[in-house]
């Protein structure tokens, strides 16, 4: 694959101007470049980036900048661009003095948004990780937070910014005039990195949130050549693991979840004995053959030899700044259908979307687009209800199909249709006949049972977005995975280590919401751009999305990759037992300054320490957990956790996690409640199925 086939063409003819040196804006513009936009970047300033460098003919350069600028028209120093010549202008908070203009979508990205008590506060990557809840989900064995590598938070916020820009473009196309979009990087990181944790607190769920609720064996296990990630949390997965291990005697009596919780230490120790004598890829393949989610923990250099990535052409050989290297391409493949004469209204308002999805990565795509104006019909099967309707975690710990906390935040702003098993294929066909887009992450076998063929939909002028762990083709297409599996395979987990190289516990499920944002960007680009009259199948790989968050490490992967610039990140405990994250750069990176920072934090409360360090020119932020975020006065002032009328009458009201952007002067984008099970069945099928039982 070469640069000549980078672009999908969905945004052909759309002109984008990127102003500023912020990674978030640069990542947003890079994603729009992948979709065919003509992107110009003003001359970047010299910047000291954390992470790897690429040795060029003129010395070294930050790999993150080289990778994100690929495919853009980068203006030489001293050459200006007129924002009036562009459809979209993306500017960071430091250079946000661009005046609104008719016909231009102005997208301003700042650490905490343009309104609220923290709107004036500056901040970079470590501030986003700490303030957005990401750092609270990554810990070492002693519970000390561990910073994520590179610019993971900034890139996640960049994907959100690209989606916000397309929402603004849809508004401009519909209403004209000047459109100004305010993106909060903090809110973007909360949405992509701490969504389940916030839902858990909002609905008062018992137990641990996110991947913290998984029972043994769940985690990374040592192998002869590294680590393997195993996540056997369901009873049928445990049965598969037992079979793969040869039905060992120690596994007797552990078939039910409570028994595995009580004996977690024994299980993990025994699984470690088994994995430690094998290679990680062999462990993963054998367990996958028995239905157990398992993947090797890869480092960037190992991704260069990935058979799955090679099959899909996920990595591309390019020349950056005179140096030959390998970079991740778009995290999707596209199969085009034939143009159609079927009349369609262009844009998001009026876009009709059908959903065959479960868990998080698929449903969140529809929730985003539903909030942006599309009509989204979620097709639900009474024989295979979404796991969050069936198993929770539930609001207040009380089970019920409407009480799933994660279901609520992943399925708002939709309609629900409950299939009649006796007429499932007919009902699905009727819904698809009136739809422009299908979102699916249930897999090929289930699509076949429902007589759904994405290729046929593409030939009829419809778009299908397929979301899966590794894509729908290739040697790993059928692998069963959770977010932590694709985070391990895609390079993020392998890079997330303590200062001595020990693997950290990567608790975030970033792979799910971030893949959803990327999927929504692709659908929005198709709906808004000139390709709306042609169908296509977009095959989105979550592992490739994860790899894009560490793309600079892949580009710089050599036997001895060069280190990054003078940047040091650290986490310190304050007197109130809260943690403060700090980033030192340039001349700040000396022993004396580091000792001063550690001493100041150790003798102050966290908020006071962060305030004093910021005043001294040191980037510092308090690490905030979900419980703090949902009660944060700044987020409350921006109404980021909106209250809705909940479909369960016993709850009355509930809260959601909002969209991380606003249209200036309008406040937050309104969200509709999650739908009650089957509440729109009569509206979208030929008959009502009220007699169907769901228990």
XYZ file of C-alpha atoms in Angstrom:
695
model
C 0.000 0.000 0.000
C 1.323 3.480 -0.856
C 0.444 7.079 -0.181
C -1.476 7.091 -3.467
C -4.228 5.025 -1.885
C -4.295 6.607 1.544
C -7.528 8.511 1.107
C -11.085 7.198 1.083
C -12.231 10.242 -0.883
C -15.226 10.700 1.402
C -14.224 14.327 2.045
C -12.936 15.097 -1.433
C -13.152 18.837 -2.096
C -13.268 19.825 1.596
C -10.484 22.244 2.532
C -9.096 22.229 6.080
C -6.646 24.646 7.708
C -4.760 23.583 10.834
C -3.340 26.450 12.878
C -1.099 25.896 15.864
C 1.326 23.301 17.154
C -0.980 21.266 19.386
C -0.974 17.477 18.893
C -4.754 17.329 19.318
C -5.434 19.629 16.376
C -2.745 17.925 14.334
C -4.257 14.493 14.993
C -7.718 15.756 14.036
C -6.430 17.163 10.750
C -4.524 13.931 10.050
C -7.723 11.891 10.394
C -9.538 14.227 7.996
C -6.605 13.814 5.598
C -7.173 10.044 5.603
C -10.763 10.739 4.552
C -9.781 12.803 1.521
C -9.805 16.370 2.819
C -7.253 18.818 1.417
C -5.411 19.817 4.618
C -2.996 22.714 5.015
C -0.963 23.260 8.155
C 0.662 26.546 9.063
C 4.377 26.401 9.794
C 4.924 24.409 13.004
C 7.144 25.860 15.700
C 10.045 23.991 17.233
C 8.660 21.744 19.945
C 10.145 19.317 22.444
C 8.036 16.191 22.170
C 8.059 13.207 24.477
C 8.565 9.904 22.733
C 10.806 8.651 19.942
C 12.719 10.627 17.352
C 13.458 9.800 13.732
C 16.957 10.453 12.462
C 16.712 12.547 9.308
C 19.208 13.942 6.833
C 19.337 17.145 8.897
C 19.500 15.580 12.336
C 16.545 14.255 14.324
C 12.867 15.164 14.411
C 9.946 14.181 16.607
C 8.287 11.145 15.055
C 4.844 12.249 16.240
C 4.998 15.423 14.155
C 6.355 13.699 11.059
C 3.673 11.021 11.167
C 0.770 13.399 11.813
C 1.881 15.823 9.079
C 1.963 13.092 6.451
C -0.230 13.985 3.493
C -0.688 17.610 4.560
C 0.461 20.748 2.782
C 2.799 22.242 5.408
C 3.413 25.939 4.781
C 6.919 27.316 4.991
C 7.771 29.716 7.787
C 6.522 33.207 6.967
C 3.773 32.091 4.588
C 0.272 32.769 5.866
C -3.057 31.242 4.891
C -6.384 33.065 4.768
C -8.968 31.188 6.889
C -11.708 32.487 4.577
C -10.410 30.127 1.882
C -11.211 27.001 3.913
C -14.288 25.034 4.937
C -12.863 24.022 8.331
C -10.277 25.825 10.458
C -8.874 23.922 13.448
C -7.010 26.021 16.002
C -5.674 25.232 19.449
C -6.314 27.334 22.529
C -2.970 29.119 22.259
C -3.773 30.472 18.782
C -7.531 30.859 19.014
C -7.722 34.514 17.960
C -9.148 33.599 14.534
C -12.350 35.557 13.927
C -15.514 33.674 12.907
C -16.371 34.041 9.202
C -19.457 33.192 7.198
C -19.090 29.855 5.483
C -16.216 28.710 7.702
C -16.400 26.131 10.498
C -14.041 27.354 13.215
C -13.072 24.582 15.644
C -11.255 25.725 18.774
C -9.576 23.056 20.912
C -8.509 23.929 24.438
C -7.619 21.884 27.528
C -10.848 22.621 29.414
C -13.115 24.227 26.818
C -13.875 27.876 26.146
C -16.311 28.341 29.052
C -16.341 27.494 32.740
C -14.069 28.328 35.671
C -11.075 26.422 34.218
C -11.365 27.783 30.670
C -8.261 29.941 31.156
C -6.051 27.134 32.394
C -3.348 25.864 30.009
C -2.195 22.286 29.779
C -0.745 19.606 27.543
C -0.666 15.820 27.377
C -0.103 15.100 31.065
C -2.864 17.539 32.034
C -5.281 15.759 29.703
C -4.333 12.350 31.081
C -4.749 13.499 34.689
C -7.812 15.736 34.333
C -9.612 13.399 31.929
C -9.516 10.317 34.140
C -7.119 8.297 31.958
C -4.272 8.287 34.491
C -6.603 7.019 37.206
C -7.135 3.803 35.184
C -3.416 2.907 34.832
C -1.514 1.657 37.893
C 1.537 -0.290 38.950
C 1.388 -3.245 41.318
C 1.229 -0.899 44.336
C -1.615 1.219 42.969
C 0.569 4.146 41.899
C -0.727 5.822 38.703
C 1.448 5.366 35.605
C 1.410 7.879 32.706
C 0.386 6.565 29.299
C 3.092 6.699 26.615
C 3.505 9.396 24.004
C 0.389 11.397 23.139
C -2.427 8.918 23.688
C -4.755 11.456 25.323
C -4.034 14.150 22.724
C -4.713 11.749 19.853
C -7.948 10.552 21.419
C -9.002 14.192 21.753
C -7.941 14.658 18.127
C -10.391 12.006 16.925
C -13.150 13.750 18.898
C -12.123 17.074 17.349
C -12.395 15.619 13.842
C -15.939 14.442 14.613
C -16.840 17.841 16.088
C -15.509 19.513 12.932
C -17.764 17.349 10.750
C -20.730 18.127 12.990
C -19.936 21.793 12.439
C -19.626 21.254 8.671
C -23.035 19.601 8.618
C -24.470 22.593 10.500
C -22.848 25.037 8.042
C -24.166 23.130 5.028
C -27.651 23.139 6.522
C -27.890 26.659 7.948
C -25.023 28.633 6.417
C -23.283 31.466 8.237
C -20.379 31.180 10.628
C -20.144 28.096 12.832
C -17.896 28.022 15.901
C -17.277 24.731 17.721
C -15.759 24.590 21.215
C -13.933 21.304 21.953
C -12.811 20.466 25.482
C -9.815 18.121 25.530
C -10.657 17.146 29.111
C -14.149 16.070 28.110
C -12.810 14.254 25.051
C -10.458 12.186 27.222
C -13.225 11.443 29.735
C -15.424 10.218 26.885
C -12.789 8.007 25.294
C -10.822 6.812 28.335
C -13.137 6.866 31.382
C -16.658 6.316 30.019
C -17.470 3.069 31.916
C -15.940 4.404 35.120
C -18.157 7.500 34.969
C -21.250 5.430 34.163
C -20.480 3.185 37.119
C -20.523 6.153 39.495
C -23.441 7.958 37.854
C -25.661 4.897 38.365
C -24.260 3.897 41.763
C -23.195 0.437 40.594
C -21.592 -1.938 43.092
C -18.149 -3.437 42.552
C -15.289 -2.198 40.391
C -15.807 -0.354 37.136
C -14.565 -1.080 33.632
C -12.047 -3.884 33.225
C -11.534 -3.838 36.998
C -14.593 -6.065 37.371
C -13.008 -8.944 35.425
C -12.226 -12.053 37.456
C -9.353 -14.529 37.195
C -7.737 -15.352 34.942
C -7.617 -11.810 33.585
C -4.383 -9.954 33.045
C -0.946 -10.336 31.515
C 0.999 -13.543 32.042
C 4.721 -14.156 31.439
C 5.869 -16.279 28.501
C 9.278 -17.341 27.207
C 9.402 -14.324 24.874
C 7.310 -11.714 26.644
C 3.742 -11.436 27.867
C 0.349 -12.735 26.808
C -2.971 -11.074 27.662
C -5.698 -13.508 28.772
C -9.254 -12.477 29.634
C -11.382 -15.527 30.486
C -14.269 -13.958 32.407
C -17.342 -15.845 31.184
C -18.106 -19.432 32.207
C -17.839 -20.704 28.639
C -14.446 -19.005 28.308
C -13.271 -20.664 31.507
C -14.391 -24.011 30.092
C -12.349 -23.346 26.941
C -9.295 -22.459 29.020
C -9.626 -25.660 31.031
C -9.751 -27.668 27.817
C -6.732 -25.845 26.348
C -4.757 -26.598 29.530
C -5.655 -30.306 29.383
C -8.287 -30.357 32.154
C -5.838 -29.921 35.052
C -6.897 -31.230 38.460
C -6.512 -27.834 40.114
C -9.306 -26.418 37.916
C -11.944 -28.762 39.335
C -14.777 -27.030 41.157
C -14.081 -23.578 39.696
C -16.696 -23.503 36.934
C -18.805 -20.755 38.525
C -17.771 -17.103 38.858
C -17.916 -16.884 42.694
C -15.508 -19.809 42.994
C -13.062 -18.195 40.585
C -13.212 -14.910 42.490
C -12.439 -16.702 45.769
C -9.558 -18.647 44.209
C -8.143 -15.926 41.963
C -4.590 -16.130 43.327
C -4.426 -19.890 42.787
C -5.831 -19.613 39.261
C -3.409 -16.881 38.236
C -0.447 -18.789 39.677
C -1.378 -21.977 37.828
C -1.985 -20.164 34.545
C 1.418 -18.486 34.980
C 3.042 -21.913 35.314
C 1.464 -22.913 32.004
C 2.268 -19.748 30.024
C 5.844 -19.380 31.270
C 7.026 -22.409 29.284
C 5.485 -21.263 25.985
C 5.823 -18.495 23.430
C 3.214 -15.757 23.688
C 1.848 -16.136 20.150
C 1.472 -19.900 20.654
C -0.405 -19.322 23.920
C -2.754 -16.864 22.256
C -3.413 -19.095 19.240
C -4.141 -22.175 21.350
C -6.471 -20.318 23.703
C -8.259 -18.590 20.832
C -8.830 -22.010 19.253
C -10.813 -22.845 22.391
C -12.782 -19.595 22.459
C -10.669 -17.751 25.055
C -9.888 -14.051 24.404
C -6.109 -13.961 24.343
C -3.461 -11.968 22.482
C 0.281 -11.406 22.679
C 1.458 -8.158 24.252
C 3.302 -6.545 21.362
C 5.961 -3.875 21.237
C 6.070 -1.525 18.228
C 8.922 -3.423 16.542
C 6.879 -6.637 16.760
C 3.969 -4.993 14.983
C 6.182 -4.627 11.932
C 6.063 -8.424 11.636
C 2.353 -8.841 12.464
C 0.770 -11.333 10.030
C -2.621 -9.694 10.577
C -1.356 -6.215 9.803
C 0.578 -7.543 6.803
C -2.539 -9.236 5.415
C -4.600 -6.074 5.721
C -1.858 -3.692 4.584
C -2.207 -1.822 7.857
C 1.396 -0.591 7.879
C 2.791 1.405 4.983
C 6.351 2.044 3.841
C 6.868 5.768 3.367
C 9.594 8.379 3.282
C 9.451 10.977 6.036
C 11.879 13.897 6.032
C 14.219 11.949 3.778
C 14.100 8.797 5.906
C 12.493 5.485 4.932
C 10.172 4.253 7.648
C 6.932 2.393 8.284
C 3.774 4.074 9.560
C 0.220 2.950 10.318
C -2.302 3.796 7.622
C -6.025 4.443 8.149
C -7.403 1.901 10.656
C -10.006 0.740 8.163
C -10.301 -0.821 4.734
C -13.001 0.197 2.267
C -14.789 -1.847 -0.386
C -16.809 0.356 -2.679
C -20.192 -0.387 -4.172
C -21.700 0.952 -7.330
C -23.119 4.491 -7.605
C -26.869 4.617 -7.219
C -29.547 6.972 -8.423
C -31.467 6.565 -5.176
C -32.392 10.028 -3.942
C -30.934 10.897 -0.571
C -30.725 13.978 1.527
C -27.096 14.849 2.137
C -25.986 15.426 5.699
C -26.573 14.005 9.153
C -30.086 15.295 9.766
C -32.336 12.768 8.086
C -29.602 10.115 7.859
C -31.210 6.772 8.690
C -29.038 4.260 10.509
C -29.762 0.635 11.433
C -27.734 -0.975 14.208
C -26.854 -4.621 14.814
C -24.429 -4.133 17.684
C -23.538 -5.180 21.203
C -21.251 -4.237 24.115
C -19.500 -0.835 23.569
C -17.564 -0.266 20.344
C -20.517 -0.636 17.979
C -23.286 0.971 20.055
C -21.362 4.154 20.853
C -21.050 4.924 17.131
C -24.816 5.081 16.835
C -25.219 7.081 20.044
C -22.827 9.746 18.760
C -24.534 10.028 15.387
C -27.988 9.975 16.971
C -27.017 12.936 19.112
C -25.703 14.660 15.980
C -29.076 14.421 14.243
C -29.311 10.994 12.591
C -32.231 8.629 13.170
C -30.742 5.469 14.684
C -32.728 2.238 15.005
C -31.168 -0.321 17.328
C -32.254 -3.848 16.368
C -32.434 -6.076 19.457
C -32.800 -9.855 19.581
C -34.772 -11.226 22.574
C -32.714 -14.433 22.412
C -29.378 -12.546 22.519
C -29.904 -9.284 24.356
C -26.928 -6.985 24.797
C -24.724 -8.116 27.670
C -25.272 -4.800 29.454
C -29.040 -5.324 29.387
C -28.546 -8.878 30.712
C -25.605 -8.694 33.063
C -25.138 -5.076 34.030
C -23.532 -3.535 35.948
C -26.958 -2.266 36.983
C -28.086 0.987 38.550
C -28.072 0.594 42.347
C -27.218 -3.090 41.852
C -30.827 -3.897 40.903
C -31.101 -6.017 37.757
C -33.367 -5.017 34.887
C -33.113 -4.645 31.086
C -33.410 -0.844 31.335
C -31.012 -0.454 34.273
C -27.671 -1.237 32.670
C -25.316 1.667 33.423
C -22.998 1.058 30.493
C -25.985 0.416 28.252
C -27.319 3.888 29.046
C -24.161 5.809 28.150
C -23.571 3.738 24.995
C -27.124 3.721 23.613
C -28.712 7.112 24.160
C -30.381 9.048 21.345
C -31.719 5.920 19.575
C -34.865 3.913 18.938
C -35.191 0.244 19.973
C -36.826 -2.464 17.872
C -37.322 -5.912 19.406
C -37.223 -8.668 16.815
C -39.786 -11.437 16.609
C -37.660 -14.607 16.319
C -40.245 -16.070 13.974
C -39.867 -13.147 11.549
C -36.384 -11.849 12.367
C -35.037 -11.839 8.813
C -38.140 -10.105 7.473
C -38.052 -7.445 10.200
C -34.347 -6.734 9.652
C -34.858 -6.526 5.890
C -37.695 -4.035 6.355
C -35.554 -1.808 8.574
C -32.574 -1.973 6.212
C -34.755 -1.123 3.231
C -35.461 2.238 4.837
C -31.876 2.847 6.044
C -28.839 4.562 4.564
C -26.274 3.028 6.933
C -25.788 -0.229 8.828
C -23.499 -0.353 11.871
C -22.568 -3.881 12.935
C -20.134 -5.539 15.306
C -21.918 -8.869 15.778
C -19.821 -10.725 13.179
C -20.338 -12.540 9.907
C -22.096 -15.612 11.317
C -24.863 -13.613 12.921
C -25.247 -11.431 9.833
C -25.687 -14.571 7.756
C -28.372 -15.888 10.113
C -30.228 -12.610 9.626
C -29.704 -12.719 5.821
C -27.676 -9.491 5.863
C -24.979 -9.098 3.203
C -22.860 -5.929 3.555
C -21.664 -6.294 -0.035
C -25.233 -6.292 -1.345
C -26.029 -3.251 0.776
C -23.035 -1.467 -0.758
C -24.239 -2.282 -4.270
C -27.602 -0.740 -3.387
C -25.921 2.513 -2.364
C -25.789 1.949 1.385
C -22.833 2.199 3.747
C -21.971 -0.573 6.198
C -19.562 0.063 9.060
C -18.141 -3.178 10.414
C -16.351 -2.886 13.769
C -14.253 -5.748 15.136
C -11.087 -6.419 17.067
C -8.867 -7.109 14.069
C -11.039 -6.505 11.013
C -13.243 -8.972 9.169
C -10.459 -10.552 7.119
C -6.981 -11.900 7.774
C -5.614 -14.722 9.965
C -6.905 -13.102 13.184
C -10.308 -12.016 11.881
C -12.187 -14.487 14.070
C -10.276 -13.779 17.284
C -12.427 -13.163 20.342
C -11.263 -10.064 22.158
C -12.023 -7.462 24.750
C -10.623 -3.928 24.711
C -7.637 -4.947 26.816
C -6.753 -7.629 24.256
C -6.567 -5.230 21.328
C -4.742 -2.691 23.497
C -2.169 -5.403 24.126
C -1.872 -6.487 20.513
C -1.831 -2.933 19.147
C 1.216 -1.840 21.149
C -0.330 0.378 23.817
C -0.025 -2.054 26.725
C 3.550 -2.981 25.838
C 4.598 0.665 25.984
C 2.725 1.433 29.201
C 5.313 0.585 31.832
C 6.760 1.887 35.059
C 10.133 3.636 35.141
C 11.921 0.285 35.566
C 10.100 -1.280 32.599
C 7.582 -3.311 34.610
C 4.208 -3.591 32.789
C 1.508 -1.398 34.292
C -2.090 -2.528 34.743
C -3.840 -0.848 31.842
C -7.398 -0.637 33.143
C -8.861 1.758 30.584
C -11.076 0.412 27.786
C -9.919 3.223 25.504
C -10.034 0.892 22.474
C -13.833 0.739 22.557
C -14.934 4.406 22.778
C -12.026 5.632 20.643
C -12.846 3.138 17.885
C -16.450 4.314 18.115
C -15.415 7.940 17.618
C -13.299 6.980 14.593
C -16.187 4.951 13.162
C -18.559 7.886 13.617
C -16.062 10.160 11.837
C -16.040 7.844 8.809
C -19.838 7.640 8.627
C -20.214 11.407 9.052
C -17.649 12.017 6.294
C -19.583 9.727 3.929
C -22.905 11.359 4.806
C -21.629 14.923 4.362
C -19.210 14.474 1.467
C -19.632 13.776 -2.263
C -19.646 9.946 -1.924
C -23.124 9.762 -0.384
C -24.557 8.452 -3.663
C -22.207 5.430 -3.650
C -22.343 2.554 -1.213
C -19.365 1.040 0.566
C -18.288 -1.408 3.254
C -15.954 0.137 5.834
C -14.096 -2.519 7.825
C -12.759 -0.898 11.023
C -10.077 -2.676 13.061
C -9.906 -1.737 16.743
C -6.325 -3.041 16.955
C -5.335 -0.653 14.178
C -7.074 2.209 15.972
C -4.992 1.387 19.051
C -1.792 1.279 16.992
C -2.601 4.742 15.646
C -2.375 6.073 19.222
C 1.290 5.001 19.353
C 2.086 5.527 15.664
C 5.244 7.529 16.345
C 6.736 4.557 18.201
C 5.972 2.294 15.252
C 7.581 4.774 12.859
C 10.718 4.918 14.986
C 10.867 1.175 15.738
C 14.406 -0.074 15.144
C 16.703 -2.427 16.972
C 17.761 0.490 19.182
C 15.167 3.248 18.727
C 16.379 6.752 19.599
C 14.942 8.288 22.739
C 12.727 11.344 22.742
C 13.473 14.920 23.567
C 14.066 16.303 27.033
C 10.680 15.533 28.584
C 10.083 13.754 31.900
C 6.711 12.725 33.328
C 6.163 11.701 36.908
C 3.435 11.084 39.496
C 3.768 12.114 43.168
C 1.596 11.646 46.257
C 0.445 14.776 48.109
C -0.346 15.174 51.806
C -4.053 14.415 51.237
C -3.134 11.057 49.611
C -4.120 12.260 46.157
C -1.758 12.138 43.211
C -0.280 14.957 41.138
C 1.047 14.330 37.633
C 3.911 16.508 36.400
C 5.659 16.999 33.083
C 9.082 18.634 32.955
C 10.515 19.705 29.619
C 13.667 21.228 28.218
C 15.837 22.944 30.829
C 13.423 21.849 33.575
C 14.717 18.273 33.213
C 17.465 18.414 35.802
C 17.880 16.664 39.130
C 17.475 19.841 41.173
C 14.135 20.727 39.586
C 12.834 17.162 39.920
C 13.735 17.122 43.619
C 12.023 20.489 44.104
C 8.833 19.183 42.473
C 8.802 16.024 44.579
C 9.372 17.972 47.808
C 6.722 20.587 47.034
C 4.061 17.968 46.313
C 5.024 15.880 49.357
C 4.422 18.890 51.639
C 1.192 20.217 50.128
C -2.329 19.142 49.383
C -2.759 18.040 45.783
C -4.738 21.034 44.524
C -2.362 23.469 46.245
C 0.708 21.707 44.867
C -0.631 21.740 41.319
C -1.522 25.430 41.617
C 1.939 26.366 42.892
C 3.705 24.336 40.209
C 1.591 25.878 37.457
C 2.505 29.306 38.812
C 6.183 28.312 38.579
C 5.802 27.355 34.927
C 5.660 23.594 35.486
C 2.852 21.625 33.881
C 1.044 19.830 36.694
C -2.454 18.484 37.265
C -4.273 16.513 39.942
C -5.198 12.976 38.875
C -8.976 12.775 38.991
C -11.079 9.660 39.273
C -14.619 9.200 38.035
C -16.179 10.085 41.386
C -14.442 13.459 41.335
C -15.227 14.106 37.692
C -18.984 13.713 37.959
C -18.992 16.208 40.854
C -16.487 18.628 39.342
C -17.751 22.248 39.385
C -16.130 23.072 36.042
C -17.751 20.119 34.261
C -21.032 20.936 35.988
C -20.868 24.489 34.647
C -20.530 23.025 31.138
C -23.351 20.525 31.849
C -21.174 17.674 30.674
C -23.193 15.045 32.575
C -26.734 15.939 31.448
C -29.799 14.723 33.266
C -32.360 12.741 31.257
C -35.715 11.084 31.871
C -34.680 7.474 32.378
C -36.771 4.704 30.738
C -36.914 2.740 33.995
C -39.773 4.322 35.998
C -38.200 3.348 39.313
C -35.153 5.471 38.496
C -37.120 8.443 37.212
C -34.088 10.390 36.072
C -30.562 9.480 35.128
C -27.433 11.068 33.765
C -25.333 10.542 30.661
C -21.810 11.418 29.598
C -22.213 14.309 27.162
C -20.610 15.069 23.824
C -17.168 16.666 24.324
C -17.969 19.702 22.164
C -20.457 22.548 22.038
C -21.596 25.056 19.472
C -20.592 28.444 20.828
C -23.569 30.308 22.239
C -25.765 27.208 22.432
C -24.460 25.114 25.319
C -24.113 21.329 25.228
C -25.522 19.234 22.384
C -28.846 17.766 23.623
C -28.986 14.004 24.217
C -32.103 11.827 24.245
C -32.517 9.016 26.814
C -31.562 5.422 26.018
C -34.588 3.610 24.594
C -36.721 1.165 26.522
C -36.449 -2.337 25.088
C -38.651 -2.603 21.996
C -40.243 0.812 22.528
C -40.233 1.594 18.791
C -40.997 -1.878 17.464
C -44.413 -0.921 16.115
C -42.949 2.088 14.295
C -40.327 0.155 12.325
C -41.764 -3.348 11.767
C -44.972 -4.639 10.312
C -46.370 -5.931 13.594
C -45.915 -5.241 17.285
C -44.192 -7.963 19.297
C -45.344 -6.984 22.765
C -45.958 -10.635 23.642
C -42.265 -11.544 23.362
C -40.708 -12.390 26.723
C -37.175 -11.281 27.492
C -36.347 -13.201 30.643
